[in-house]
Amino acid sequence: MKSIGVVGGGQMGSGIAQLAAVHGLHVWLLDSDPTALSRASSSISNSIHRLVSKGHLSQVVGTNALRLLQCTSNLEDLCSADVVIEAIVESEDVKKKLFSELDKLTKRSAILASNTSSISITRLASATTRPSQVIGMHFMNPPPIMKLVEIIRGANTSDETFNATKALAERFGKIVICSQDFSGFIVNRILMPMINEAFFTLYTGVATKEDIDTGMKLGTNHPMGPLELADFIGLDVCLSIMRVLHAGLGDSKYIPCPLLVQYVDAGRLGRKRGVGVYDYSKGKTTERV
Ligand code: NAI
């Protein structure tokens, strides 16, 4: 593989684009929102310069990565990509529309991967004429740092597509786990109900947000408390995943906590908006690693 398209320049897409460029792939990073695209470009550039200055990346690799990265808002620029990784909003309808467009304009051999946290790969693949080349490639946040990639095979994903995707994740230095195509896959099937339960714990007045997070950090050795982690992921993303789990698995235990719904309705989306469960407007960093 020589070139990659990444669609969606938010926290995940920009991190995936950075990772790919650092590992020598020519990258087209696309976002429909020009502001998001310029934010992604400067965030990647800052991150690479920081990694070079700290000695985590050589100057040569850093300079080469910045040369390999191109930002665009024109989907047709992705026509020669060997693989496209989609990292746009967690909505099945919006993702399906994109997959259908990508199917029409990318080369026939290209793999179409989704970084979805929870949505059925089989159904995304049904929006294309190449379901054997559609796969889930779920990075963890932040992609340049986190070691794991969860790979999800749709009902029609071929062995060839699976092997190429696994090889790509390993080229990025990641450890791969494989999941069947059921809502939330492995990681979010387990993580999101815990985060949702933390919201219920706050909502029903059992404890303060600080005590909930301290309890889980010190009591279970988690590096971040569940409410802090929800702010880091994005409360809109957490809510979308809970809705996919509820719709897909049909159990009332997946009903999103009303407090989570209310925060999202109020635009309190977490660190990326400066406020979520916590307020980041007074100095706490919102910058990506
Ligand atoms: P985000 O909200 O930070 O970024 C999404 C970006 O997609 C925005 O910049 C938006 O302008 C762009 N976009 C939306 N629709 C588009 C379209 N049709 N064409 C082009 N660009 C479009 O979201 P984030 O957090 O980066 O999540 C993206 C995907 O990654 C979601 O599917 C999410 O579930 C998944 N994910 C998120 C993780 C997290 O911790 N936030 C972790 C792993 C996966």
GROMACS .gro file of C-alpha atoms and ligand atoms in nm:
model
  333
    1MET     CA    1   0.000   0.000   0.000
    2LYS     CA    2   0.128   0.342  -0.096
    3SER     CA    3  -0.156   0.584  -0.054
    4ILE     CA    4  -0.445   0.627   0.183
    5GLY     CA    5  -0.751   0.848   0.205
    6VAL     CA    6  -0.886   0.947   0.545
    7VAL     CA    7  -1.237   1.096   0.551
    8GLY     CA    8  -1.321   1.306   0.857
    9GLY     CA    9  -1.059   1.533   1.008
   10GLY     CA   10  -1.186   1.534   1.368
   11GLN     CA   11  -0.997   1.389   1.661
   12MET     CA   12  -0.983   1.036   1.515
   13GLY     CA   13  -0.933   1.114   1.145
   14SER     CA   14  -0.653   1.361   1.210
   15GLY     CA   15  -0.478   1.109   1.436
   16ILE     CA   16  -0.512   0.829   1.178
   17ALA     CA   17  -0.381   1.059   0.903
   18GLN     CA   18  -0.081   1.150   1.120
   19LEU     CA   19  -0.008   0.784   1.192
   20ALA     CA   20  -0.027   0.691   0.823
   21ALA     CA   21   0.202   0.977   0.715
   22VAL     CA   22   0.458   0.896   0.985
   23HIS     CA   23   0.460   0.538   0.850
   24GLY     CA   24   0.540   0.654   0.498
   25LEU     CA   25   0.202   0.652   0.325
   26HIS     CA   26   0.088   0.930   0.099
   27VAL     CA   27  -0.221   1.066   0.279
   28TRP     CA   28  -0.523   1.258   0.153
   29LEU     CA   29  -0.713   1.392   0.454
   30LEU     CA   30  -1.066   1.505   0.369
   31ASP     CA   31  -1.326   1.692   0.573
   32SER     CA   32  -1.644   1.858   0.449
   33ASP     CA   33  -1.593   2.141   0.700
   34PRO     CA   34  -1.305   2.375   0.600
   35THR     CA   35  -1.261   2.491   0.962
   36ALA     CA   36  -1.222   2.130   1.080
   37LEU     CA   37  -0.973   2.069   0.800
   38SER     CA   38  -0.750   2.361   0.892
   39ARG     CA   39  -0.776   2.267   1.261
   40ALA     CA   40  -0.670   1.911   1.170
   41SER     CA   41  -0.379   2.033   0.960
   42SER     CA   42  -0.236   2.256   1.234
   43SER     CA   43  -0.301   1.996   1.504
   44ILE     CA   44  -0.108   1.730   1.305
   45SER     CA   45   0.175   1.970   1.232
   46ASN     CA   46   0.198   2.074   1.601
   47SER     CA   47   0.187   1.713   1.713
   48ILE     CA   48   0.465   1.605   1.474
   49HIS     CA   49   0.685   1.901   1.573
   50ARG     CA   50   0.629   1.815   1.940
   51LEU     CA   51   0.721   1.449   1.883
   52VAL     CA   52   1.038   1.554   1.698
   53SER     CA   53   1.139   1.805   1.966
   54LYS     CA   54   1.093   1.540   2.237
   55GLY     CA   55   1.301   1.289   2.040
   56HIS     CA   56   1.010   1.045   1.985
   57LEU     CA   57   1.037   1.092   1.608
   58SER     CA   58   1.343   1.166   1.395
   59GLN     CA   59   1.357   1.499   1.211
   60VAL     CA   60   1.373   1.312   0.878
   61VAL     CA   61   1.058   1.107   0.949
   62GLY     CA   62   0.873   1.414   1.079
   63THR     CA   63   0.961   1.628   0.776
   64ASN     CA   64   0.873   1.343   0.539
   65ALA     CA   65   0.538   1.288   0.713
   66LEU     CA   66   0.442   1.654   0.671
   67ARG     CA   67   0.541   1.632   0.303
   68LEU     CA   68   0.326   1.321   0.253
   69LEU     CA   69   0.011   1.478   0.400
   70GLN     CA   70  -0.236   1.666   0.182
   71CYS     CA   71  -0.567   1.811   0.294
   72THR     CA   72  -0.867   1.837   0.065
   73SER     CA   73  -1.240   1.889   0.061
   74ASN     CA   74  -1.279   1.726  -0.281
   75LEU     CA   75  -1.378   1.358  -0.258
   76GLU     CA   76  -1.242   1.291  -0.608
   77ASP     CA   77  -0.888   1.344  -0.480
   78LEU     CA   78  -0.926   1.002  -0.313
   79CYS     CA   79  -0.965   0.825  -0.649
   80SER     CA   80  -0.615   0.674  -0.649
   81ALA     CA   81  -0.603   0.568  -0.280
   82ASP     CA   82  -0.528   0.201  -0.207
   83VAL     CA   83  -0.737   0.220   0.108
   84VAL     CA   84  -0.982   0.477   0.246
   85ILE     CA   85  -1.050   0.496   0.618
   86GLU     CA   86  -1.375   0.668   0.709
   87ALA     CA   87  -1.382   0.858   1.042
   88ILE     CA   88  -1.685   1.086   1.010
   89VAL     CA   89  -1.981   1.136   1.243
   90GLU     CA   90  -2.121   0.817   1.408
   91SER     CA   91  -2.442   0.804   1.200
   92GLU     CA   92  -2.534   0.505   0.988
   93ASP     CA   93  -2.720   0.709   0.725
   94VAL     CA   94  -2.438   0.961   0.681
   95LYS     CA   95  -2.174   0.686   0.667
   96LYS     CA   96  -2.376   0.482   0.414
   97LYS     CA   97  -2.409   0.783   0.186
   98LEU     CA   98  -2.032   0.834   0.201
   99PHE     CA   99  -1.958   0.464   0.136
  100SER     CA  100  -2.184   0.473  -0.169
  101GLU     CA  101  -1.998   0.779  -0.303
  102LEU     CA  102  -1.657   0.626  -0.227
  103ASP     CA  103  -1.762   0.308  -0.406
  104LYS     CA  104  -1.831   0.506  -0.722
  105LEU     CA  105  -1.511   0.709  -0.730
  106THR     CA  106  -1.229   0.501  -0.579
  107LYS     CA  107  -1.037   0.245  -0.783
  108ARG     CA  108  -1.193  -0.103  -0.795
  109SER     CA  109  -0.914  -0.263  -0.591
  110ALA     CA  110  -0.941  -0.012  -0.302
  111ILE     CA  111  -1.038  -0.126   0.046
  112LEU     CA  112  -1.305   0.083   0.219
  113ALA     CA  113  -1.257   0.074   0.596
  114SER     CA  114  -1.465   0.234   0.870
  115ASN     CA  115  -1.340   0.357   1.205
  116THR     CA  116  -1.694   0.327   1.339
  117SER     CA  117  -1.725   0.263   1.713
  118SER     CA  118  -2.039   0.054   1.689
  119ILE     CA  119  -2.224   0.053   1.355
  120SER     CA  120  -2.270  -0.268   1.153
  121ILE     CA  121  -1.997  -0.315   0.893
  122THR     CA  122  -2.227  -0.551   0.700
  123ARG     CA  123  -2.484  -0.271   0.661
  124LEU     CA  124  -2.221  -0.012   0.561
  125ALA     CA  125  -2.092  -0.263   0.304
  126SER     CA  126  -2.445  -0.299   0.164
  127ALA     CA  127  -2.422   0.062   0.042
  128THR     CA  128  -2.141  -0.043  -0.195
  129THR     CA  129  -2.094  -0.284  -0.486
  130ARG     CA  130  -1.782  -0.429  -0.320
  131PRO     CA  131  -1.889  -0.574   0.017
  132SER     CA  132  -1.591  -0.814   0.016
  133GLN     CA  133  -1.362  -0.507   0.036
  134VAL     CA  134  -1.539  -0.333   0.324
  135ILE     CA  135  -1.409  -0.378   0.679
  136GLY     CA  136  -1.408  -0.219   1.024
  137MET     CA  137  -1.073  -0.075   1.137
  138HIS     CA  138  -1.143   0.069   1.480
  139PHE     CA  139  -0.858   0.276   1.623
  140MET     CA  140  -0.851   0.388   1.984
  141ASN     CA  141  -0.822   0.753   2.090
  142PRO     CA  142  -0.565   0.903   2.034
  143PRO     CA  143  -0.463   0.689   1.733
  144PRO     CA  144  -0.091   0.781   1.732
  145ILE     CA  145  -0.055   0.666   2.094
  146MET     CA  146  -0.300   0.385   2.164
  147LYS     CA  147  -0.167   0.039   2.084
  148LEU     CA  148  -0.491  -0.133   1.982
  149VAL     CA  149  -0.679  -0.169   1.656
  150GLU     CA  150  -1.001  -0.370   1.658
  151ILE     CA  151  -1.075  -0.527   1.320
  152ILE     CA  152  -1.433  -0.615   1.234
  153ARG     CA  153  -1.523  -0.838   0.943
  154GLY     CA  154  -1.862  -0.780   0.780
  155ALA     CA  155  -2.061  -1.084   0.668
  156ASN     CA  156  -1.901  -1.062   0.321
  157THR     CA  157  -1.550  -0.933   0.401
  158SER     CA  158  -1.289  -1.142   0.216
  159ASP     CA  159  -0.980  -1.301   0.368
  160GLU     CA  160  -0.771  -1.086   0.133
  161THR     CA  161  -0.925  -0.766   0.271
  162PHE     CA  162  -0.885  -0.887   0.628
  163ASN     CA  163  -0.517  -0.980   0.576
  164ALA     CA  164  -0.434  -0.649   0.406
  165THR     CA  165  -0.605  -0.449   0.682
  166LYS     CA  166  -0.430  -0.646   0.955
  167ALA     CA  167  -0.095  -0.591   0.780
  168LEU     CA  168  -0.167  -0.216   0.761
  169ALA     CA  169  -0.248  -0.197   1.134
  170GLU     CA  170   0.074  -0.388   1.209
  171ARG     CA  171   0.273  -0.155   0.985
  172PHE     CA  172   0.140   0.124   1.210
  173GLY     CA  173   0.284  -0.068   1.508
  174LYS     CA  174  -0.056  -0.175   1.645
  175ILE     CA  175  -0.179  -0.490   1.816
  176VAL     CA  176  -0.486  -0.631   1.640
  177ILE     CA  177  -0.792  -0.794   1.792
  178CYS     CA  178  -1.079  -0.932   1.584
  179SER     CA  179  -1.449  -0.896   1.649
  180GLN     CA  180  -1.763  -1.035   1.494
  181ASP     CA  181  -1.997  -0.774   1.348
  182PHE     CA  182  -2.235  -0.708   1.638
  183SER     CA  183  -2.321  -0.362   1.778
  184GLY     CA  184  -2.033  -0.207   1.970
  185PHE     CA  185  -1.794  -0.493   1.878
  186ILE     CA  186  -1.568  -0.580   2.176
  187VAL     CA  187  -1.434  -0.262   2.333
  188ASN     CA  188  -1.741  -0.038   2.322
  189ARG     CA  189  -1.979  -0.324   2.408
  190ILE     CA  190  -1.803  -0.331   2.744
  191LEU     CA  191  -1.680   0.029   2.786
  192MET     CA  192  -1.994   0.227   2.695
  193PRO     CA  193  -2.235   0.061   2.942
  194MET     CA  194  -1.977   0.142   3.212
  195ILE     CA  195  -1.961   0.508   3.104
  196ASN     CA  196  -2.344   0.520   3.083
  197GLU     CA  197  -2.366   0.372   3.435
  198ALA     CA  198  -2.127   0.642   3.559
  199PHE     CA  199  -2.372   0.901   3.420
  200PHE     CA  200  -2.661   0.725   3.601
  201THR     CA  201  -2.453   0.729   3.921
  202LEU     CA  202  -2.411   1.106   3.883
  203TYR     CA  203  -2.774   1.160   3.767
  204THR     CA  204  -2.923   0.979   4.067
  205GLY     CA  205  -2.706   1.174   4.310
  206VAL     CA  206  -2.507   0.880   4.439
  207ALA     CA  207  -2.181   1.079   4.428
  208THR     CA  208  -2.004   1.381   4.281
  209LYS     CA  209  -1.835   1.356   3.942
  210GLU     CA  210  -1.496   1.385   4.111
  211ASP     CA  211  -1.568   1.098   4.351
  212ILE     CA  212  -1.703   0.877   4.070
  213ASP     CA  213  -1.385   0.931   3.867
  214THR     CA  214  -1.153   0.896   4.167
  215GLY     CA  215  -1.337   0.580   4.270
  216MET     CA  216  -1.277   0.414   3.935
  217LYS     CA  217  -0.920   0.541   3.898
  218LEU     CA  218  -0.798   0.434   4.240
  219GLY     CA  219  -1.046   0.153   4.299
  220THR     CA  220  -1.000  -0.031   3.969
  221ASN     CA  221  -0.669   0.110   3.846
  222HIS     CA  222  -0.814   0.279   3.537
  223PRO     CA  223  -0.591   0.561   3.406
  224MET     CA  224  -0.893   0.790   3.362
  225GLY     CA  225  -1.228   0.797   3.539
  226PRO     CA  226  -1.533   0.711   3.324
  227LEU     CA  227  -1.671   1.067   3.317
  228GLU     CA  228  -1.330   1.214   3.230
  229LEU     CA  229  -1.297   0.948   2.961
  230ALA     CA  230  -1.644   1.032   2.822
  231ASP     CA  231  -1.535   1.397   2.789
  232PHE     CA  232  -1.221   1.280   2.610
  233ILE     CA  233  -1.413   1.056   2.367
  234GLY     CA  234  -1.689   1.315   2.307
  235LEU     CA  235  -2.032   1.293   2.471
  236ASP     CA  236  -2.202   1.298   2.129
  237VAL     CA  237  -1.998   0.993   2.026
  238CYS     CA  238  -2.084   0.814   2.355
  239LEU     CA  239  -2.455   0.886   2.308
  240SER     CA  240  -2.453   0.766   1.945
  241ILE     CA  241  -2.285   0.441   2.052
  242MET     CA  242  -2.538   0.381   2.333
  243ARG     CA  243  -2.820   0.431   2.081
  244VAL     CA  244  -2.661   0.180   1.842
  245LEU     CA  245  -2.619  -0.072   2.129
  246HIS     CA  246  -2.982  -0.023   2.234
  247ALA     CA  247  -3.120  -0.051   1.880
  248GLY     CA  248  -2.893  -0.343   1.785
  249LEU     CA  249  -2.907  -0.555   2.101
  250GLY     CA  250  -3.259  -0.462   2.214
  251ASP     CA  251  -3.196  -0.469   2.589
  252SER     CA  252  -3.320  -0.185   2.812
  253LYS     CA  253  -2.986  -0.190   2.994
  254TYR     CA  254  -2.845   0.006   2.698
  255ILE     CA  255  -3.091   0.299   2.725
  256PRO     CA  256  -2.879   0.616   2.738
  257CYS     CA  257  -2.883   0.803   3.070
  258PRO     CA  258  -3.106   1.116   3.047
  259LEU     CA  259  -2.820   1.326   3.182
  260LEU     CA  260  -2.594   1.219   2.894
  261VAL     CA  261  -2.874   1.307   2.649
  262GLN     CA  262  -2.925   1.645   2.815
  263TYR     CA  263  -2.554   1.735   2.805
  264VAL     CA  264  -2.541   1.656   2.433
  265ASP     CA  265  -2.862   1.858   2.371
  266ALA     CA  266  -2.694   2.148   2.552
  267GLY     CA  267  -2.384   2.125   2.330
  268ARG     CA  268  -2.168   2.006   2.620
  269LEU     CA  269  -1.977   1.758   2.404
  270GLY     CA  270  -1.663   1.725   2.616
  271ARG     CA  271  -1.307   1.846   2.570
  272LYS     CA  272  -1.347   1.922   2.201
  273ARG     CA  273  -1.606   2.192   2.292
  274GLY     CA  274  -1.431   2.308   2.610
  275VAL     CA  275  -1.710   2.178   2.834
  276GLY     CA  276  -1.873   1.842   2.901
  277VAL     CA  277  -1.905   1.683   3.244
  278TYR     CA  278  -1.609   1.907   3.336
  279ASP     CA  279  -1.529   2.263   3.233
  280TYR     CA  280  -1.205   2.291   3.033
  281SER     CA  281  -1.234   2.660   2.955
  282LYS     CA  282  -1.003   2.762   3.238
  283GLY     CA  283  -0.670   2.624   3.136
  284LYS     CA  284  -0.708   2.245   3.114
  285THR     CA  285  -0.564   2.142   2.779
  286THR     CA  286  -0.798   2.045   2.497
  287GLU     CA  287  -0.513   1.976   2.257
  288ARG     CA  288  -0.470   1.635   2.095
  289VAL     CA  289  -0.156   1.432   2.169
  290NAI     P1  290  -1.531   1.433   1.546
  290NAI     O1  291  -1.665   1.495   1.570
  290NAI     O2  292  -1.412   1.482   1.621
  290NAI     O3  293  -1.495   1.445   1.388
  290NAI     C1  294  -1.580   1.407   1.283
  290NAI     C2  295  -1.539   1.488   1.160
  290NAI     O4  296  -1.609   1.436   1.046
  290NAI     C3  297  -1.576   1.637   1.170
  290NAI     O5  298  -1.459   1.715   1.147
  290NAI     C4  299  -1.679   1.658   1.060
  290NAI     O6  300  -1.669   1.784   0.997
  290NAI     C5  301  -1.645   1.546   0.962
  290NAI     N1  302  -1.756   1.501   0.878
  290NAI     C6  303  -1.883   1.473   0.918
  290NAI     N2  304  -1.953   1.429   0.812
  290NAI     C7  305  -1.870   1.428   0.704
  290NAI     C8  306  -1.885   1.391   0.567
  290NAI     N3  307  -2.000   1.345   0.520
  290NAI     N4  308  -1.778   1.401   0.487
  290NAI     C9  309  -1.659   1.448   0.533
  290NAI     N5  310  -1.639   1.484   0.663
  290NAI    C10  311  -1.744   1.475   0.747
  290NAI     O7  312  -1.553   1.277   1.565
  290NAI     P2  313  -1.444   1.166   1.610
  290NAI     O8  314  -1.442   1.159   1.758
  290NAI     O9  315  -1.318   1.188   1.534
  290NAI    O10  316  -1.518   1.033   1.560
  290NAI    C11  317  -1.519   0.996   1.423
  290NAI    C12  318  -1.555   0.849   1.410
  290NAI    O11  319  -1.460   0.771   1.485
  290NAI    C13  320  -1.694   0.812   1.466
  290NAI    O12  321  -1.747   0.708   1.387
  290NAI    C14  322  -1.662   0.764   1.607
  290NAI    O13  323  -1.759   0.676   1.656
  290NAI    C15  324  -1.528   0.692   1.582
  290NAI     N6  325  -1.440   0.679   1.699
  290NAI    C16  326  -1.432   0.779   1.792
  290NAI    C17  327  -1.348   0.764   1.902
  290NAI    C18  328  -1.335   0.873   2.004
  290NAI    O14  329  -1.275   0.849   2.112
  290NAI     N7  330  -1.387   0.994   1.978
  290NAI    C19  331  -1.268   0.642   1.922
  290NAI    C20  332  -1.279   0.546   1.815
  290NAI    C21  333  -1.366   0.563   1.710
   0.00000   0.00000   0.00000
